CSV table of N, CA, C and O in Angstrom, one decimal:
chain,number,residue,atom,x,y,z
A,279,ILE,N,26.3,-17.4,-3.0
A,279,ILE,CA,26.3,-18.3,-4.0
A,279,ILE,C,27.8,-19.7,-3.9
A,279,ILE,O,28.5,-19.3,-3.4
A,280,ASP,N,27.2,-20.7,-4.7
A,280,ASP,CA,28.1,-22.0,-4.1
A,280,ASP,C,28.0,-22.6,-5.5
A,280,ASP,O,27.1,-22.1,-6.8
A,281,LEU,N,28.2,-23.8,-5.9
A,281,LEU,CA,28.5,-24.7,-7.1
A,281,LEU,C,27.0,-24.9,-7.3
A,281,LEU,O,26.9,-25.1,-8.6
A,282,PHE,N,26.2,-25.1,-6.8
A,282,PHE,CA,25.1,-25.9,-6.6
A,282,PHE,C,23.8,-24.4,-6.8
A,282,PHE,O,22.7,-24.5,-7.2
A,283,CYS,N,24.0,-23.5,-6.5
A,283,CYS,CA,23.6,-22.3,-7.2
A,283,CYS,C,23.7,-21.7,-8.2
A,283,CYS,O,24.3,-21.7,-8.7
A,284,ASP,N,22.2,-21.5,-8.7
A,284,ASP,CA,21.8,-20.7,-10.2
A,284,ASP,C,21.8,-19.7,-9.8
A,284,ASP,O,21.2,-18.9,-9.6
A,285,GLY,N,23.1,-18.8,-10.2
A,285,GLY,CA,23.2,-16.8,-10.0
A,285,GLY,C,22.0,-16.8,-11.0
A,285,GLY,O,21.5,-15.2,-10.3
A,286,TYR,N,21.7,-16.9,-12.1
A,286,TYR,CA,20.5,-16.3,-13.0
A,286,TYR,C,19.3,-16.7,-12.5
A,286,TYR,O,18.8,-15.8,-11.7
A,287,ALA,N,18.7,-17.4,-11.5
A,287,ALA,CA,17.6,-17.7,-11.4
A,287,ALA,C,17.9,-17.0,-9.8
A,287,ALA,O,16.9,-16.2,-9.3
A,288,LEU,N,18.7,-15.8,-8.8
A,288,LEU,CA,19.0,-15.9,-7.8
A,288,LEU,C,19.0,-14.8,-8.3
A,288,LEU,O,18.1,-13.5,-7.5
A,289,GLU,N,19.3,-13.7,-9.5
A,289,GLU,CA,19.4,-12.7,-10.1
A,289,GLU,C,17.8,-12.2,-10.5
A,289,GLU,O,17.4,-10.9,-10.3
A,290,LYS,N,17.5,-12.9,-11.1
A,290,LYS,CA,15.9,-12.7,-12.0
A,290,LYS,C,15.3,-12.6,-10.7
A,290,LYS,O,14.0,-11.8,-10.5
A,291,ALA,N,15.3,-13.5,-9.2
A,291,ALA,CA,14.3,-13.4,-8.4
A,291,ALA,C,14.3,-12.6,-7.9
A,291,ALA,O,13.2,-11.2,-7.1
A,292,ARG,N,15.7,-11.3,-7.3
A,292,ARG,CA,16.5,-10.8,-6.9
A,292,ARG,C,15.5,-9.5,-7.6
A,292,ARG,O,15.3,-8.5,-7.2
A,293,LYS,N,15.6,-9.6,-9.4
A,293,LYS,CA,14.9,-8.2,-9.5
A,293,LYS,C,13.7,-7.9,-9.7
A,293,LYS,O,13.1,-7.0,-9.4
A,294,ARG,N,12.6,-9.6,-9.0
A,294,ARG,CA,11.4,-9.5,-9.2
A,294,ARG,C,10.9,-8.6,-8.0
A,294,ARG,O,10.1,-8.3,-8.5
A,295,ARG,N,11.6,-9.3,-6.9
A,295,ARG,CA,11.7,-8.8,-5.7
A,295,ARG,C,11.8,-6.8,-5.7
A,295,ARG,O,10.6,-6.5,-5.4
A,296,ASP,N,12.9,-6.3,-6.5
A,296,ASP,CA,13.0,-5.1,-6.7
A,296,ASP,C,11.9,-4.5,-7.4
A,296,ASP,O,11.6,-3.6,-6.7
A,297,ASP,N,11.4,-4.9,-8.7
A,297,ASP,CA,10.3,-4.1,-9.0
A,297,ASP,C,9.0,-4.6,-8.3
A,297,ASP,O,8.0,-3.6,-8.4
A,298,LEU,N,9.1,-5.7,-7.8
A,298,LEU,CA,7.9,-5.5,-6.7
A,298,LEU,C,7.4,-4.2,-5.8
A,298,LEU,O,6.4,-3.7,-5.5
A,299,ILE,N,8.9,-3.5,-5.2
A,299,ILE,CA,8.9,-3.2,-4.1
A,299,ILE,C,8.4,-2.0,-5.1
A,299,ILE,O,8.1,-1.1,-4.5
A,300,LYS,N,9.4,-1.8,-5.7
A,300,LYS,CA,9.6,-0.3,-6.4
A,300,LYS,C,7.7,-0.2,-7.1
A,300,LYS,O,7.1,1.1,-6.4
A,301,THR,N,7.1,-0.6,-7.1
A,301,THR,CA,5.7,-1.2,-7.6
A,301,THR,C,4.8,-0.5,-6.5
A,301,THR,O,4.4,0.4,-6.1
A,302,GLU,N,5.0,-1.4,-6.0
A,302,GLU,CA,4.5,-0.7,-3.9
A,302,GLU,C,4.4,0.7,-3.3
A,302,GLU,O,3.5,1.1,-3.0
A,303,THR,N,5.6,0.6,-3.7
A,303,THR,CA,6.3,2.0,-3.2
A,303,THR,C,5.4,3.6,-4.0
A,303,THR,O,4.7,4.2,-3.5
A,304,THR,N,5.6,2.3,-5.3
A,304,THR,CA,4.3,3.8,-6.1
A,304,THR,C,3.1,4.0,-5.6
A,304,THR,O,2.6,5.3,-5.6
A,305,ILE,N,2.4,2.5,-5.4
A,305,ILE,CA,0.9,2.5,-4.6
A,305,ILE,C,0.7,3.1,-3.7
A,305,ILE,O,0.0,4.3,-4.1
A,306,GLN,N,1.9,3.5,-2.7
A,306,GLN,CA,1.2,3.7,-1.7
A,306,GLN,C,1.8,5.3,-2.1
A,306,GLN,O,1.2,6.1,-1.2
A,307,LYS,N,2.4,5.7,-2.4
A,307,LYS,CA,2.7,7.7,-2.6
A,307,LYS,C,1.5,7.6,-3.3
A,307,LYS,O,1.2,9.0,-3.2
A,308,THR,N,1.6,7.8,-4.6
A,308,THR,CA,-0.1,7.8,-5.0
A,308,THR,C,-1.4,7.6,-4.0
A,308,THR,O,-1.8,8.5,-3.6
A,309,ILE,N,-1.4,6.3,-3.1
A,309,ILE,CA,-2.8,6.3,-2.2
A,309,ILE,C,-2.1,7.6,-1.3
A,309,ILE,O,-3.3,8.4,-0.8
A,310,ILE,N,-1.3,8.0,-0.7
A,310,ILE,CA,-1.2,9.2,0.1
A,310,ILE,C,-1.6,10.5,-0.4
A,310,ILE,O,-2.2,11.5,0.0
A,311,SER,N,-1.0,10.8,-1.9
A,311,SER,CA,-0.9,11.5,-2.4
A,311,SER,C,-3.0,12.3,-2.5
A,311,SER,O,-2.8,12.9,-2.5
A,312,LEU,N,-3.2,11.1,-2.9
A,312,LEU,CA,-5.5,11.2,-3.0
A,312,LEU,C,-5.7,11.8,-2.4
A,312,LEU,O,-6.7,12.2,-2.2
A,313,LYS,N,-5.3,10.9,-0.8
A,313,LYS,CA,-5.5,11.3,0.4
A,313,LYS,C,-5.4,12.6,0.8
A,313,LYS,O,-5.9,13.5,1.7
A,314,LYS,N,-4.2,12.9,0.3
A,314,LYS,CA,-3.4,14.5,1.0
A,314,LYS,C,-4.6,15.6,0.1
A,314,LYS,O,-4.7,16.5,0.6
A,315,ARG,N,-4.5,15.4,-1.1
A,315,ARG,CA,-5.3,15.9,-2.0
A,315,ARG,C,-7.2,16.8,-1.7
A,315,ARG,O,-7.3,17.6,-1.7
A,316,TYR,N,-7.8,15.3,-1.6
A,316,TYR,CA,-9.3,14.6,-2.0
A,316,TYR,C,-9.3,14.4,-0.1
A,316,TYR,O,-10.8,14.3,0.3
A,317,GLY,N,-8.7,14.5,0.9
A,317,GLY,CA,-9.3,14.2,2.1
A,317,GLY,C,-8.8,12.7,2.4
A,317,GLY,O,-8.9,11.7,1.3
A,318,LYS,N,-8.9,11.7,3.8
A,318,LYS,CA,-9.0,10.8,4.2
A,318,LYS,C,-10.2,9.7,3.8
A,318,LYS,O,-9.7,8.5,3.7
A,319,ASN,N,-11.1,10.3,3.4
A,319,ASN,CA,-12.3,9.2,2.7
A,319,ASN,C,-11.9,8.9,1.5
A,319,ASN,O,-12.9,8.7,0.8
A,320,ALA,N,-11.0,9.3,0.8
A,320,ALA,CA,-11.3,9.4,-1.6
A,320,ALA,C,-10.5,7.8,-1.0
A,320,ALA,O,-11.2,7.2,-2.8
A,321,VAL,N,-10.1,7.2,-0.4
A,321,VAL,CA,-9.3,6.0,-1.0
A,321,VAL,C,-10.1,5.2,0.4
A,321,VAL,O,-8.7,5.1,1.7
A,322,ILE,N,-10.5,4.1,0.3
A,322,ILE,CA,-11.0,3.3,1.4
A,322,ILE,C,-11.0,2.2,1.0
A,322,ILE,O,-11.0,1.9,-0.6
A,323,LYS,N,-11.2,1.0,2.6
A,323,LYS,CA,-11.0,-0.4,2.1
A,323,LYS,C,-12.5,-0.6,1.4
A,323,LYS,O,-13.5,-0.1,2.0
A,324,GLY,N,-12.6,-1.6,0.6
A,324,GLY,CA,-14.0,-2.0,1.1
A,324,GLY,C,-14.4,-2.7,1.6
A,324,GLY,O,-15.9,-1.9,1.9
A,325,ALA,N,-14.0,-3.2,3.2
A,325,ALA,CA,-14.8,-3.6,3.8
A,325,ALA,C,-15.3,-2.4,5.0
A,325,ALA,O,-16.3,-2.7,5.8
A,326,ASP,N,-14.5,-1.5,4.9
A,326,ASP,CA,-15.2,0.1,5.2
A,326,ASP,C,-16.6,0.9,4.6
A,326,ASP,O,-17.1,1.1,4.9
A,327,LEU,N,-17.3,0.0,3.6
A,327,LEU,CA,-18.4,0.3,3.1
A,327,LEU,C,-19.5,-0.2,3.5
A,327,LEU,O,-20.7,-0.9,3.0
A,328,GLN,N,-19.0,-1.4,4.4
A,328,GLN,CA,-20.0,-2.6,4.8
A,328,GLN,C,-21.3,-2.2,5.8
A,328,GLN,O,-20.3,-1.0,6.6
A,329,ASP,N,-21.9,-2.3,6.3
A,329,ASP,CA,-23.1,-1.8,7.4
A,329,ASP,C,-22.6,-1.9,8.5
A,329,ASP,O,-21.7,-3.4,9.0
A,330,GLY,N,-22.5,-1.5,9.5
A,330,GLY,CA,-21.1,-1.1,10.9
A,330,GLY,C,-20.4,-0.7,10.7
A,330,GLY,O,-19.7,-0.8,11.8
A,331,ALA,N,-19.4,-0.2,9.6
A,331,ALA,CA,-18.8,0.0,10.1
A,331,ALA,C,-18.3,1.5,9.8
A,331,ALA,O,-18.7,2.3,9.7
A,332,THR,N,-17.5,1.9,10.8
A,332,THR,CA,-16.7,3.3,11.4
A,332,THR,C,-16.1,4.2,10.2
A,332,THR,O,-15.8,5.0,11.0
A,333,THR,N,-15.2,3.6,10.0
A,333,THR,CA,-14.2,4.5,9.5
A,333,THR,C,-14.0,5.3,8.8
A,333,THR,O,-14.2,6.5,8.7
A,334,ILE,N,-15.3,5.3,7.5
A,334,ILE,CA,-15.6,6.8,7.1
A,334,ILE,C,-16.1,8.0,8.3
A,334,ILE,O,-16.1,9.1,8.4
A,335,GLU,N,-16.8,7.5,9.0
A,335,GLU,CA,-17.4,8.6,10.4
A,335,GLU,C,-15.8,9.0,11.1
A,335,GLU,O,-15.9,9.6,11.8
A,336,ARG,N,-15.6,8.0,11.3
A,336,ARG,CA,-14.3,8.0,12.0
A,336,ARG,C,-13.3,9.2,12.0
A,336,ARG,O,-12.7,9.9,12.4
A,337,ASN,N,-13.2,9.0,10.5
A,337,ASN,CA,-12.5,10.5,9.5
A,337,ASN,C,-13.1,11.5,9.9
A,337,ASN,O,-11.7,12.4,9.6
A,338,LYS,N,-14.0,11.6,9.8
A,338,LYS,CA,-14.8,12.7,10.3
A,338,LYS,C,-14.1,13.6,10.9
A,338,LYS,O,-14.7,15.1,11.5
A,339,GLN,N,-14.2,12.6,12.2
A,339,GLN,CA,-14.2,13.2,13.6
A,339,GLN,C,-12.8,13.9,13.6
A,339,GLN,O,-11.4,13.3,13.2
A,340,ILE,N,-12.5,14.9,15.2
A,340,ILE,CA,-11.3,15.3,15.2
A,340,ILE,C,-10.9,14.2,16.0
A,340,ILE,O,-10.8,14.0,17.2
A,341,GLY,N,-9.7,13.6,16.2
A,341,GLY,CA,-8.7,12.3,16.7
A,341,GLY,C,-9.7,10.6,17.3
A,341,GLY,O,-9.2,10.3,18.1
A,342,GLY,N,-10.3,10.9,16.1
A,342,GLY,CA,-11.6,9.8,16.2
A,342,GLY,C,-12.7,10.0,17.7
A,342,GLY,O,-13.4,9.1,17.4
A,343,HIS,N,-12.6,11.3,17.4
A,343,HIS,CA,-13.9,11.2,18.7
A,343,HIS,C,-14.5,12.5,18.3
A,343,HIS,O,-14.3,13.2,17.3
A,344,ARG,N,-15.7,12.6,19.0
A,344,ARG,CA,-16.7,13.4,18.5
A,344,ARG,C,-16.1,14.3,19.6
A,344,ARG,O,-15.9,15.1,20.0
A,345,SER,N,-16.0,16.1,18.8
A,345,SER,CA,-15.8,17.1,19.5
A,345,SER,C,-17.3,18.0,19.9
A,345,SER,O,-17.9,17.4,19.0
């Protein structure tokens, strides 16, 4: 902090960043919880629903390989 620094703006930006981190952490924990409860394919990206996508198929395999 110096004479030309706006302490209020810095504190506001820090609080916003902390809130975003807290929100992201909550979302990630929720996704992990859903995957543990309902399986790996419970939450997937939209790109994994396109033709040729292999994520859903690979999630059903052991180690990503056919057994």
